[in-house]
Coordinates of C-alpha atoms in Angstrom, one line a residue:
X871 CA 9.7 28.9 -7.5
X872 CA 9.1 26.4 -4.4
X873 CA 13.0 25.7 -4.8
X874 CA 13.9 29.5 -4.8
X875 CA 11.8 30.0 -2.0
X876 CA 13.1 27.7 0.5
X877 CA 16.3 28.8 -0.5
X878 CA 15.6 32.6 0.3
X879 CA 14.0 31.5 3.5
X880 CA 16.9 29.4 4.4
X881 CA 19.4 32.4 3.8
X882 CA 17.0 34.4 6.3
X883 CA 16.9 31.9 9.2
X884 CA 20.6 31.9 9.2
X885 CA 20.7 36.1 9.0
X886 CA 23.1 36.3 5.9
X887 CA 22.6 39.9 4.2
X888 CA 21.9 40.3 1.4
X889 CA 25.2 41.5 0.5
X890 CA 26.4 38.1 1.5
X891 CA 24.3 37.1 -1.6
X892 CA 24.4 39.5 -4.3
X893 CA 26.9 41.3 -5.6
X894 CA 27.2 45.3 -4.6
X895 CA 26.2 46.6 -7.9
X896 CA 23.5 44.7 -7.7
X897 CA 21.9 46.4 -4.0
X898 CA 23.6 50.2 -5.1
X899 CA 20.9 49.9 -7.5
X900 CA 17.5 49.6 -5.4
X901 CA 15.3 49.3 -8.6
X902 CA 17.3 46.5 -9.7
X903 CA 15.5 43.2 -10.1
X904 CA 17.7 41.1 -8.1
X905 CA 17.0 43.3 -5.0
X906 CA 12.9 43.3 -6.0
X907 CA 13.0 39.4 -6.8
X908 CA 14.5 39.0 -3.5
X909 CA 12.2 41.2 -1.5
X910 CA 9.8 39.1 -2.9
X911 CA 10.5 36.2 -1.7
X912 CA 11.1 37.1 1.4
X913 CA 8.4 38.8 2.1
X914 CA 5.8 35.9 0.5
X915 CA 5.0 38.1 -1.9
X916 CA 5.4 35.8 -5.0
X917 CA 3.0 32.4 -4.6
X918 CA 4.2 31.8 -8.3
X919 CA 6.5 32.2 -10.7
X920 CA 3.6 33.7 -12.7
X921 CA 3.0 36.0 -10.1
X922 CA 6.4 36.9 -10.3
X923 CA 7.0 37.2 -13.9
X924 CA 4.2 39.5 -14.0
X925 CA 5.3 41.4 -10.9
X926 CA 9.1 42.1 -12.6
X927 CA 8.4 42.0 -15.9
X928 CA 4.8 42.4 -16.7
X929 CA 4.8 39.0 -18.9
X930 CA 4.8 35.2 -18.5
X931 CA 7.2 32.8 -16.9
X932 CA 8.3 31.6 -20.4
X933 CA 10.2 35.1 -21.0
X934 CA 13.9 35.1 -21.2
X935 CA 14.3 37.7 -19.4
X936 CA 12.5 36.3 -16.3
X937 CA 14.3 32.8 -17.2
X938 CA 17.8 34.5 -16.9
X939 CA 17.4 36.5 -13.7
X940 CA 16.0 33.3 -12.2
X941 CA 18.8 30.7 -13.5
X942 CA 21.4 34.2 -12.2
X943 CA 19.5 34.5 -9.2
X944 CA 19.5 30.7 -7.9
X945 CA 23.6 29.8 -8.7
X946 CA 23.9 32.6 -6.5
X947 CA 21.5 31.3 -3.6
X948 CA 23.0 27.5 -4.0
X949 CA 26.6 29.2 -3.7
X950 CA 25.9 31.3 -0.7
X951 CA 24.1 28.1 1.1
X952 CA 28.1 27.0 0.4
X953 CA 29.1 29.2 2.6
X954 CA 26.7 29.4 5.3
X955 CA 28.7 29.7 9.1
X956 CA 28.2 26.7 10.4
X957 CA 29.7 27.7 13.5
X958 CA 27.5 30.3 14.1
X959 CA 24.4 28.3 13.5
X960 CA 24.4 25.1 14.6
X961 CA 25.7 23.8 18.2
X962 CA 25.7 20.5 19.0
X963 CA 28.9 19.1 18.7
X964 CA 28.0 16.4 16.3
X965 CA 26.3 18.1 14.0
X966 CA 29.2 20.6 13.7
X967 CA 31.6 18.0 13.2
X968 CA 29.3 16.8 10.7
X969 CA 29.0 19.7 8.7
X970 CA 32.9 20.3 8.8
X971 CA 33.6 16.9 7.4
X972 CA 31.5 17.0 4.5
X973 CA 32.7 20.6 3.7
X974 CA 36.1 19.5 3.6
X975 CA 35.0 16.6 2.1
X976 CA 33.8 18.6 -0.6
X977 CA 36.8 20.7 -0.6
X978 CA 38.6 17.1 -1.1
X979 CA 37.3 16.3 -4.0
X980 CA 37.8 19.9 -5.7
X981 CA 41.6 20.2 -4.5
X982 CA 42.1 16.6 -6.7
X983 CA 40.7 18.6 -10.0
X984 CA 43.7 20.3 -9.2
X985 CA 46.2 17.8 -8.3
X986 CA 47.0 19.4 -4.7
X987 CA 49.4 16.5 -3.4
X988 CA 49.7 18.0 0.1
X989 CA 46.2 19.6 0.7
X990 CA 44.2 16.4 -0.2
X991 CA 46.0 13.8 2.3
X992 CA 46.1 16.4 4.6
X993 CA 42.7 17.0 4.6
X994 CA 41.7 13.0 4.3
X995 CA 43.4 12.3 7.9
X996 CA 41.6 15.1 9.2
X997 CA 38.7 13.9 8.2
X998 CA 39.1 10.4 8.8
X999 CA 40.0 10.9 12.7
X1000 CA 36.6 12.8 13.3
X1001 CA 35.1 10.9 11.2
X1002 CA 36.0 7.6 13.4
X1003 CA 34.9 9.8 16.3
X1004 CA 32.0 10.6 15.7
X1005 CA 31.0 7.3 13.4
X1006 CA 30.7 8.7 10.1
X1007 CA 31.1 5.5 8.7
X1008 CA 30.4 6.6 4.5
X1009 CA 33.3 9.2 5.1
X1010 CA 35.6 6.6 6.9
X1011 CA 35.2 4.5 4.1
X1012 CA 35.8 7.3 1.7
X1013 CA 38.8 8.5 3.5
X1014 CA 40.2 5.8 3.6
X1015 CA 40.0 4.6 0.1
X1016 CA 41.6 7.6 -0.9
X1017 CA 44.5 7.4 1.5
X1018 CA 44.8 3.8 0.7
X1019 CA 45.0 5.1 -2.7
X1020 CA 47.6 7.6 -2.0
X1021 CA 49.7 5.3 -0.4
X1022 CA 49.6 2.9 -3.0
X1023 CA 51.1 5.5 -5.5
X1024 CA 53.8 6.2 -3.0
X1025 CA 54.8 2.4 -2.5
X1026 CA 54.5 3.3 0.9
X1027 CA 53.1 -0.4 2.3
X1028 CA 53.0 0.9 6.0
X1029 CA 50.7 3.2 5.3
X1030 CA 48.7 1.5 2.8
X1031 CA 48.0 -1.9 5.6
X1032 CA 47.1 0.7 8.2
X1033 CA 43.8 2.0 5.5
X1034 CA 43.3 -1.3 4.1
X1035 CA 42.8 -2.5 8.0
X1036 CA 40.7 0.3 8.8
X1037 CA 38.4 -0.2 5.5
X1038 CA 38.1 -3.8 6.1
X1039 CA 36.6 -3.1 9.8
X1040 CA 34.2 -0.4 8.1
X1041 CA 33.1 -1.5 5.1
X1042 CA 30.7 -4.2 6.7
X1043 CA 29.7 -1.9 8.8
X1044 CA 28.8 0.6 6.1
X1045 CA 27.1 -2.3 4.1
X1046 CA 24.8 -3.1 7.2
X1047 CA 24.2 0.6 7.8
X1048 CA 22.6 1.0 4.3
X1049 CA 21.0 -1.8 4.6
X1050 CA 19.0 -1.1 7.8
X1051 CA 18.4 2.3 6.3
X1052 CA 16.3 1.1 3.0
X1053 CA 14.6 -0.8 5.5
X1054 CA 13.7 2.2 7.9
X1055 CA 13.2 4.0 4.1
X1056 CA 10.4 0.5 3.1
X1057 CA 8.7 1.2 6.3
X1058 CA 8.7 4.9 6.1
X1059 CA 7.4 4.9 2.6
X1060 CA 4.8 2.5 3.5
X1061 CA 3.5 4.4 6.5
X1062 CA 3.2 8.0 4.6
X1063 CA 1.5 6.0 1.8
X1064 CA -0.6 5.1 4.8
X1065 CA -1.0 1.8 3.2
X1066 CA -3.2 0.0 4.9
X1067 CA -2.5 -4.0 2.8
X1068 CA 1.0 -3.9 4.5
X1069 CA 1.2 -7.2 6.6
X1070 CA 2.4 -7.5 9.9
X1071 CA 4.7 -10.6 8.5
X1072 CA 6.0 -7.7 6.5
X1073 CA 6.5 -5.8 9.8
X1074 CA 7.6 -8.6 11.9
X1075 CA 10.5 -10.0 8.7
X1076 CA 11.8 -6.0 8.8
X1077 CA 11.7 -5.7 12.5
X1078 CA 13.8 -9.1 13.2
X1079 CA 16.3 -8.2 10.1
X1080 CA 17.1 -4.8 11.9
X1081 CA 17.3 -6.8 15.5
X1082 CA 19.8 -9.1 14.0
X1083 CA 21.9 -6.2 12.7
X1084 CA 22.1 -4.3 16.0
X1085 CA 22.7 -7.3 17.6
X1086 CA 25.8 -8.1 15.2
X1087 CA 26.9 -4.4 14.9
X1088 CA 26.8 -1.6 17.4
X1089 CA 26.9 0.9 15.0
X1090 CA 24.7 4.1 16.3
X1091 CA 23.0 4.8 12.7
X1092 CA 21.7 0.7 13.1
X1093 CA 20.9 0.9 16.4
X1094 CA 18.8 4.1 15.6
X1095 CA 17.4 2.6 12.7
X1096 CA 16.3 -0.6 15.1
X1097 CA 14.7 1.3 17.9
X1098 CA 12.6 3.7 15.3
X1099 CA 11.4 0.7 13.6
X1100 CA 10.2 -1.2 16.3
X1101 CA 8.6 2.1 17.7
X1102 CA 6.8 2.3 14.2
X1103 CA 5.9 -1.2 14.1
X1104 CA 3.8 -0.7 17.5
X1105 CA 2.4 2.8 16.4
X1106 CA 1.2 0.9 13.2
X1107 CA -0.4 -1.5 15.2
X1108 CA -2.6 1.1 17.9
X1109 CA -0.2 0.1 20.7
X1110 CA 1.0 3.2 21.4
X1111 CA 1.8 2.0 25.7
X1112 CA 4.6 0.3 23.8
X1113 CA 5.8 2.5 21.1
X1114 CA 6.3 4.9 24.0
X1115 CA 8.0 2.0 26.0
X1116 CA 10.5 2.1 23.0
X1117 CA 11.3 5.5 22.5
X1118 CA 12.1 5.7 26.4
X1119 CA 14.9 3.0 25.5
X1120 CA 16.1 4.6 22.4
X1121 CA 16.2 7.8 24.7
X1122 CA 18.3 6.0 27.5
X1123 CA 21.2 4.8 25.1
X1124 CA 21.1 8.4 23.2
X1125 CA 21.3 9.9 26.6
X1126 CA 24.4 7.6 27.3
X1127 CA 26.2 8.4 24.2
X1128 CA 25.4 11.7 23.4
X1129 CA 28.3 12.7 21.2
X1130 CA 27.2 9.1 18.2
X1131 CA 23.8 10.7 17.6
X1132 CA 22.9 13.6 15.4
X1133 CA 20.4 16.1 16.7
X1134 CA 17.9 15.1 14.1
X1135 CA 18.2 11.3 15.2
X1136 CA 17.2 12.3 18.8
X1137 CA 14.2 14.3 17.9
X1138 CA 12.7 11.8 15.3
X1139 CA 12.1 9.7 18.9
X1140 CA 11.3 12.8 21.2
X1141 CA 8.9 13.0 18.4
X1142 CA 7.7 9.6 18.5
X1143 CA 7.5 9.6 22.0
X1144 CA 5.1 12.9 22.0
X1145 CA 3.1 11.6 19.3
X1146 CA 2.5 8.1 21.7
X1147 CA 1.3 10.8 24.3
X1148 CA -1.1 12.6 22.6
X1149 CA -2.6 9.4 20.7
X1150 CA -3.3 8.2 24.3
X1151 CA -4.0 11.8 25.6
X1152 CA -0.7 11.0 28.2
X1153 CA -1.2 14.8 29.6
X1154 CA 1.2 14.7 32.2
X1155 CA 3.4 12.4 30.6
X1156 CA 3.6 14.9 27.6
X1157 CA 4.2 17.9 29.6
X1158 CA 7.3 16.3 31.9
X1159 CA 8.8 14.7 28.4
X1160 CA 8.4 18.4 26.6
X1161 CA 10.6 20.2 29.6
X1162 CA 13.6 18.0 28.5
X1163 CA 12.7 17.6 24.9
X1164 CA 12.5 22.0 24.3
X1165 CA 15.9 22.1 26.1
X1166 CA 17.4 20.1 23.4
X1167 CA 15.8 22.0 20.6
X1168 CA 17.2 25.4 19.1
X1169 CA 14.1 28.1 19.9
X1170 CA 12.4 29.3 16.7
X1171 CA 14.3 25.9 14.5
X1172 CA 11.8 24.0 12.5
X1173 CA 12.2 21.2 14.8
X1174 CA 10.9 23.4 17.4
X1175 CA 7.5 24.6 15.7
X1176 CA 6.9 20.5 15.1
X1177 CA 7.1 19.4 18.5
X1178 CA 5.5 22.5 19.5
X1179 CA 2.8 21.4 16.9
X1180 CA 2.3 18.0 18.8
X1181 CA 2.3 19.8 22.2
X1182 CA -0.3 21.8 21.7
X1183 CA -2.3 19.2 20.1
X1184 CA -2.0 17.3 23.3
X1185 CA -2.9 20.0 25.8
X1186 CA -6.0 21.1 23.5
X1187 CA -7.0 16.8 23.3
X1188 CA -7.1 16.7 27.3
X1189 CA -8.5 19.8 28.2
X1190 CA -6.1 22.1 29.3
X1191 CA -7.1 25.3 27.2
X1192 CA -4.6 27.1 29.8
X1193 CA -1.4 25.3 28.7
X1194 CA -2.6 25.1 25.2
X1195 CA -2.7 29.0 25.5
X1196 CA 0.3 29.4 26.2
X1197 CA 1.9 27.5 24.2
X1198 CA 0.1 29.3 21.0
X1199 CA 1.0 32.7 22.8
X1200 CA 4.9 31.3 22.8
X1201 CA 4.6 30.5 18.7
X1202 CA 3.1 33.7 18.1
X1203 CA 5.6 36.0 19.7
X1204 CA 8.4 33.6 18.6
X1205 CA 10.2 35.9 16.0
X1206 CA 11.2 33.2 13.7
X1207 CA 7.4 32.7 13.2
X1208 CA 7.0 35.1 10.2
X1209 CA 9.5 32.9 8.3
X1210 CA 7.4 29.9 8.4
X1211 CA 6.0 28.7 5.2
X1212 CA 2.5 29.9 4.7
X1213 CA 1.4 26.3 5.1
X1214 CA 2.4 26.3 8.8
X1215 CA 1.5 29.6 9.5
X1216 CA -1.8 29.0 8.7
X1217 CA -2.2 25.9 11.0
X1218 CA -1.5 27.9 14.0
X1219 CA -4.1 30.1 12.5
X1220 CA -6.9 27.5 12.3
X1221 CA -5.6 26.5 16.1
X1222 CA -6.3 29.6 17.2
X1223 CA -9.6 29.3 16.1
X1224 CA -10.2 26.5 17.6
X1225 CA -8.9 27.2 21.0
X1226 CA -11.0 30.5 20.7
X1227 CA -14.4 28.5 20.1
X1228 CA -13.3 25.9 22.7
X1229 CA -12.5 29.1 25.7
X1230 CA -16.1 30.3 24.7
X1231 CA -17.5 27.2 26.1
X1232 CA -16.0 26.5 29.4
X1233 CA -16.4 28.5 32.3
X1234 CA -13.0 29.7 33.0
X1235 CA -12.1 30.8 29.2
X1236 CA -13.4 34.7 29.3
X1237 CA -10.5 35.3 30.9
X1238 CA -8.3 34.5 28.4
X1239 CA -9.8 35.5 25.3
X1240 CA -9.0 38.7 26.6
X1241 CA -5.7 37.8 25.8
X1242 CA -3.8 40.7 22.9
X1243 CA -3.7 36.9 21.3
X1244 CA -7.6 36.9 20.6
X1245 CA -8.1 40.6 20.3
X1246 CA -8.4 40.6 16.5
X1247 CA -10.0 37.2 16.3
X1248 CA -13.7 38.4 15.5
X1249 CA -16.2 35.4 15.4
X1250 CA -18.7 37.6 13.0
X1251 CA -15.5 38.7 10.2
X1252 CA -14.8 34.8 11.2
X1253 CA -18.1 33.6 9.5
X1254 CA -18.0 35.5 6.8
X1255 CA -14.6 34.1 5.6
X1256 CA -15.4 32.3 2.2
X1257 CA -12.7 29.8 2.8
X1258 CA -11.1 30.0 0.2
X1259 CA -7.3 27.2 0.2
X1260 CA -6.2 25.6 -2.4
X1261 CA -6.5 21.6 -3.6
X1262 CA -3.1 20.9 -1.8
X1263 CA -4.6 22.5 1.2
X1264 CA -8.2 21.3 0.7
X1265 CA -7.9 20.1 4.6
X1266 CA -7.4 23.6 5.9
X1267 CA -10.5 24.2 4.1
X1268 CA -12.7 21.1 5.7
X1269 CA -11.1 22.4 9.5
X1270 CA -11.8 26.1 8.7
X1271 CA -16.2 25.2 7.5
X1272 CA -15.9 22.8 10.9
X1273 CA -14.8 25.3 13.1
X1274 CA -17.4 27.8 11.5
X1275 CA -19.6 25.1 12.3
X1276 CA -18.9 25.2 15.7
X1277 CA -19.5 28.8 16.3
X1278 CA -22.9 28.5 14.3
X1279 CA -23.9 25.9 16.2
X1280 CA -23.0 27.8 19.7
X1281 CA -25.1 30.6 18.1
X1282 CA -27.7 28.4 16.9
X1283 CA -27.5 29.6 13.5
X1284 CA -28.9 26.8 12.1
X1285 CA -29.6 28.3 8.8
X1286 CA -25.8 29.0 8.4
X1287 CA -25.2 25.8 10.3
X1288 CA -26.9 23.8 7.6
X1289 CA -25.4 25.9 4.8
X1290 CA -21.8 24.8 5.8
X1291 CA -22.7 20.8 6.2
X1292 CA -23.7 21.3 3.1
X1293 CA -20.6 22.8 1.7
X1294 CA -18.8 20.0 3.9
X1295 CA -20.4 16.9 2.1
X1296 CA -19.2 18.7 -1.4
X1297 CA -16.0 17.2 -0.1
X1298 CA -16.6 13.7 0.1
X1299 CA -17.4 13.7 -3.8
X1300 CA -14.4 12.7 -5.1
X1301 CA -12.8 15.5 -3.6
X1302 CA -11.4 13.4 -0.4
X1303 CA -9.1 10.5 -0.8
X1304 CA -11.7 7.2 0.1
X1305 CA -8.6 5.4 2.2
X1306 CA -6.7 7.8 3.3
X1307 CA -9.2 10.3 4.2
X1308 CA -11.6 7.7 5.5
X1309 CA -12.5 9.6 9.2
X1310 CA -12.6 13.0 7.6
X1311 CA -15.3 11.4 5.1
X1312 CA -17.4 9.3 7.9
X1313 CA -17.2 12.5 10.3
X1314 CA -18.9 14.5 7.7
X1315 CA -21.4 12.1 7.0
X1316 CA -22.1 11.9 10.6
X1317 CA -22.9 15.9 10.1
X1318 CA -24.9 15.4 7.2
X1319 CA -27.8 13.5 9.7
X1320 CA -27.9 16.7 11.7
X1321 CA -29.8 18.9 9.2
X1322 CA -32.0 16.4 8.6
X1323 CA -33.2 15.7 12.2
X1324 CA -33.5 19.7 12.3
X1325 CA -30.5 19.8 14.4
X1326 CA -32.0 18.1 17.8
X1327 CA -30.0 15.4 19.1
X1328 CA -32.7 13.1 19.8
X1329 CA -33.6 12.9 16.3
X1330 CA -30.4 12.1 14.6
X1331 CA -30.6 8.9 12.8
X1332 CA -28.1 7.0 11.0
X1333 CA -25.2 9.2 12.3
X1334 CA -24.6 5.6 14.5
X1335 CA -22.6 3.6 11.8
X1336 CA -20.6 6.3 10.2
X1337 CA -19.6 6.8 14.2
X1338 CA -18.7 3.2 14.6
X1339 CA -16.9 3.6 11.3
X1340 CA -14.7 6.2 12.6
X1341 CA -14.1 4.4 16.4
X1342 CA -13.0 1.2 14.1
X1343 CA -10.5 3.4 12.2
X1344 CA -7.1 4.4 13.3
X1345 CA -5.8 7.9 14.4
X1346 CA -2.5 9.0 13.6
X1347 CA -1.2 12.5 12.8
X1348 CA 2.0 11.9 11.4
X1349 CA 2.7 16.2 11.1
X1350 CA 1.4 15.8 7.4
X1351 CA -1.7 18.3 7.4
X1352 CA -3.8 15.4 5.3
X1353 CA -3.8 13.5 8.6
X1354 CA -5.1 16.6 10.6
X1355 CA -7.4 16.3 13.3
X1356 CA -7.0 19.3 14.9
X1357 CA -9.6 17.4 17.7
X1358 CA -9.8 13.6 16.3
X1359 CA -13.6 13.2 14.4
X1360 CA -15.2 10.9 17.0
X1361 CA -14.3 13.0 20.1
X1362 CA -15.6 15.7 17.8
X1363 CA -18.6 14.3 16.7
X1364 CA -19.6 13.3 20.7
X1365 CA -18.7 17.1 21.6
X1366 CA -21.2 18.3 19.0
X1367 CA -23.9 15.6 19.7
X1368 CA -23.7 16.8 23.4
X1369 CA -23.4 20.4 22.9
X1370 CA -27.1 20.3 21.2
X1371 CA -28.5 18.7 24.4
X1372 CA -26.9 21.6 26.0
X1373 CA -23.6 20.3 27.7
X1374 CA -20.9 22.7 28.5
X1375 CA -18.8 20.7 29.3
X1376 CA -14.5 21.2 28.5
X1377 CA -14.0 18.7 25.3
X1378 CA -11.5 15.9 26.3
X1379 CA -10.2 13.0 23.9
X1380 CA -11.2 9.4 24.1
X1381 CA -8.3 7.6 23.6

């Protein structure tokens, strides 16, 4: 189902009909299945195929029938994606040039099923120029085998020293490439593991490997590779100053050779660079570096929401309740929002929730929670909510009971308060990941001394190692939503101790 359904929403970010995908028969008939399984899917009606089986055939996901129109349904989706107009959808020039290589790559390899002795070497050069452009090195090296190839079965030795040159220039180059890559793929793997044992010897062997190959090759996909892993190597370590240092660089040679990095490859460091702002709450820093970074990004792209993501994580860190307005008020008028998975969605939902509770607080936020963006935000319905996600999600749950918290507490619904702390330290009974989830765990059990001293700040004892705990461990919000800290825990848990001695003050980060 997950499969079908990125697929559907793929075909509806790029605005092919659904004519494009199905064939007429199919939409003629509106009580056909295709056109319901479809609507479905684009419309987030289906959360399973269960749900769907039912839905369209009253029965299980077992049934042949639902099996068939599934198997029909998805060679359709994976051909269309075939044929998507690349021209129309993407702009930079690399990534354009990208995408045409690899389709005629593709196209290569099908025309020798059919021994097309013109179209194939005709197609190879082709390829092989841009490709030697734009530093495709894997289709330079393919290329050229097969032309080398070619020219071998044509006794043409001209033409077969001109490929062999060219593979012997790439071919170290293309070994050195992957090379740095399994190493950016080590450190990658290690870091969303968030494994904690890794050594900085480790870091330190990787780091000085990948030096050495940038050094010896100027290759853009090693040079990438080396900048991102030094940048990750000092955002592994808590030195974020330098991490952002790094990116900066990176940025500088990108910015200089515009047309030998992808699109992706530039973002993955405006990225790394935002996240080194908010980890230090860099407000201003973060606000000039987004004005260049949203220029480069297609409005309403994936890309877009992320770094929008980290934005607004920054602006809500530091204070500025204004800024972070507005840039919830731009996500939620963006039209490409609906299409979000329901994940994401509902992450700008819990945002809003919590930009809602913060405005309540500060002096200047009545104002704008008269916003149309807060009209049907109702703090009572808000309380009621049973908070219901599920295990994958079990985070959104932990945010959503905090943020009721919140509002209990500014209403001094202590009753209710207590109720959800209690519902809170359910979660760090095996329900929480002890390493990974480490602050989430030692922020709750900070809570959990609040009932106990009848909620007056004076009283709270204990809460002072499971703080320490949580200053002691690191921060970092990778995008994954198990590393969500829509506020980080220790700013949090000084912003509740001081709210119940009656502080109004806005809620800013310590970094």
């Amino acid at each position: 189902m997950k499969l079908l359904q990125e697929l559907t929403r793929i075909a509806n970010l790029k605005r092919i009909s659904k004519i494009d995908v199905f064939e007429g028969a199919s939409l003629r008939n509106k009580s056909s299945k295709f056109n319901e399984f479809y609507e479905g899917l684009v419309h987030d009606q289906f959360r399973s195929d269960r749900e769907a089986a039912r839905r369209l055939y009253q029965t299980n996901p077992g049934d042949d029938r639902y099996r068939q129109l599934k198997s029909r349904f998805r060679k359709r989706l994976l051909n269309t994606m075939f044929f998507i107009n690349v021209n129309s959808s993407v702009k930079p020039r690399y990534e354009q040039a990208y995408l045409d290589c690899q389709r005629d790559w593709a196209l290569v390899n099908i025309l020798q099923l059919y021994d097309a002795e013109i179209s194939v070497p005709y197609l190879s050069r082709q390829i092989l120029t841009t490709a030697q452009k734009y530093h495709f090195t894997e289709l330079v090296v393919a290329a050229s085998l097969l032309l080398r190839n070619i020219a071998a079965g044509e006794g043409d030795d001209k033409q077969f020293a001109r490929y062999d040159e060219i593979l012997q220039q790439y071919q170290p180059i293309l070994e050195a490439e992957r090379l740095a890559e399994s190493l950016f793929q080590k450190i990658r793997l290690r870091l969303n593991l968030q494994d904690q044992d890794i050594q900085a010897v480790e870091w330190k062997a990787w780091t000085d490997q990948l030096i050495g190959l940038s050094e010896q090759y100027l290759a853009p996909a090693i040079q990438f590779y080396a900048y991102i892993v030094a940048a990750r190597q000092y955002q592994f370590a808590g030195r974020w100053e330098l991490a952002a240092q790094i990116c900066q660089q990176a940025l500088q040679i990108m910015d200089a050779n515009v047309e030998q990095f992808s699109q992706q490859q530039i973002f993955q460091v405006e990225y790394l660079l935002m996240q080194a702002y908010m980890h230090t709450a860099s407000f201003e820093k973060a606000r000039a570096q987004s004005e260049r970074a949203l220029q480069l990004l297609d409005e309403g792209s994936q890309q877009w929401f992320d770094y929008l993501d980290l934005y607004f994580l920054v602006a809500l860190h530091t204070g500025h309740y204004a800024i972070a307005f507005a840039i919830l008020q731009q996500v939620s008028r963006q039209k490409e929002y609906s299409k979000l998975n329901p994940e994401k969605r509902q992450q700008w939902q819990l945002y809003l929730a919590m930009l809602n509770y913060l405005l309540l607080i500060v002096p200047d936020g009545k104002r704008i929670r008269q916003s149309r963006l807060f009209q049907d935000f109702q703090v009572k319905e808000f309380l009621a909510d049973p908070v219901l996600f599920t295990k994958e999600q079990r985070i959104f749950s932990v945010w959503m009971l905090i943020t009721q918290l919140l509002f209990a507490l500014d209403q001094r619904n202590l009753e209710l308060a207590g109720d959800i702390i209690f519902r809170l330290k359910q979660y760090t009974r095996r329900q929480l990941h002890p390493e990974r989830q480490a602050r989430v765990i030692e922020f709750i059990r900070c809570l959990n001394q609040l009932p106990k001293a009848n909620f007056e700040a004076d009283k709270v004892k204990f809460a002072n190692k499971y703080y320490h705990r949580l200053l002691a461990s690191s921060y970092l919000y990778n995008g994954r939503i198990d590393q969500l800290e829509i506020i980080p825990f220790h700013t949090l848990w000084s912003h509740i101790h001081e709210r119940l001695k009656g502080s109004t003050v806005a809620l800013r980060v310590i970094p």
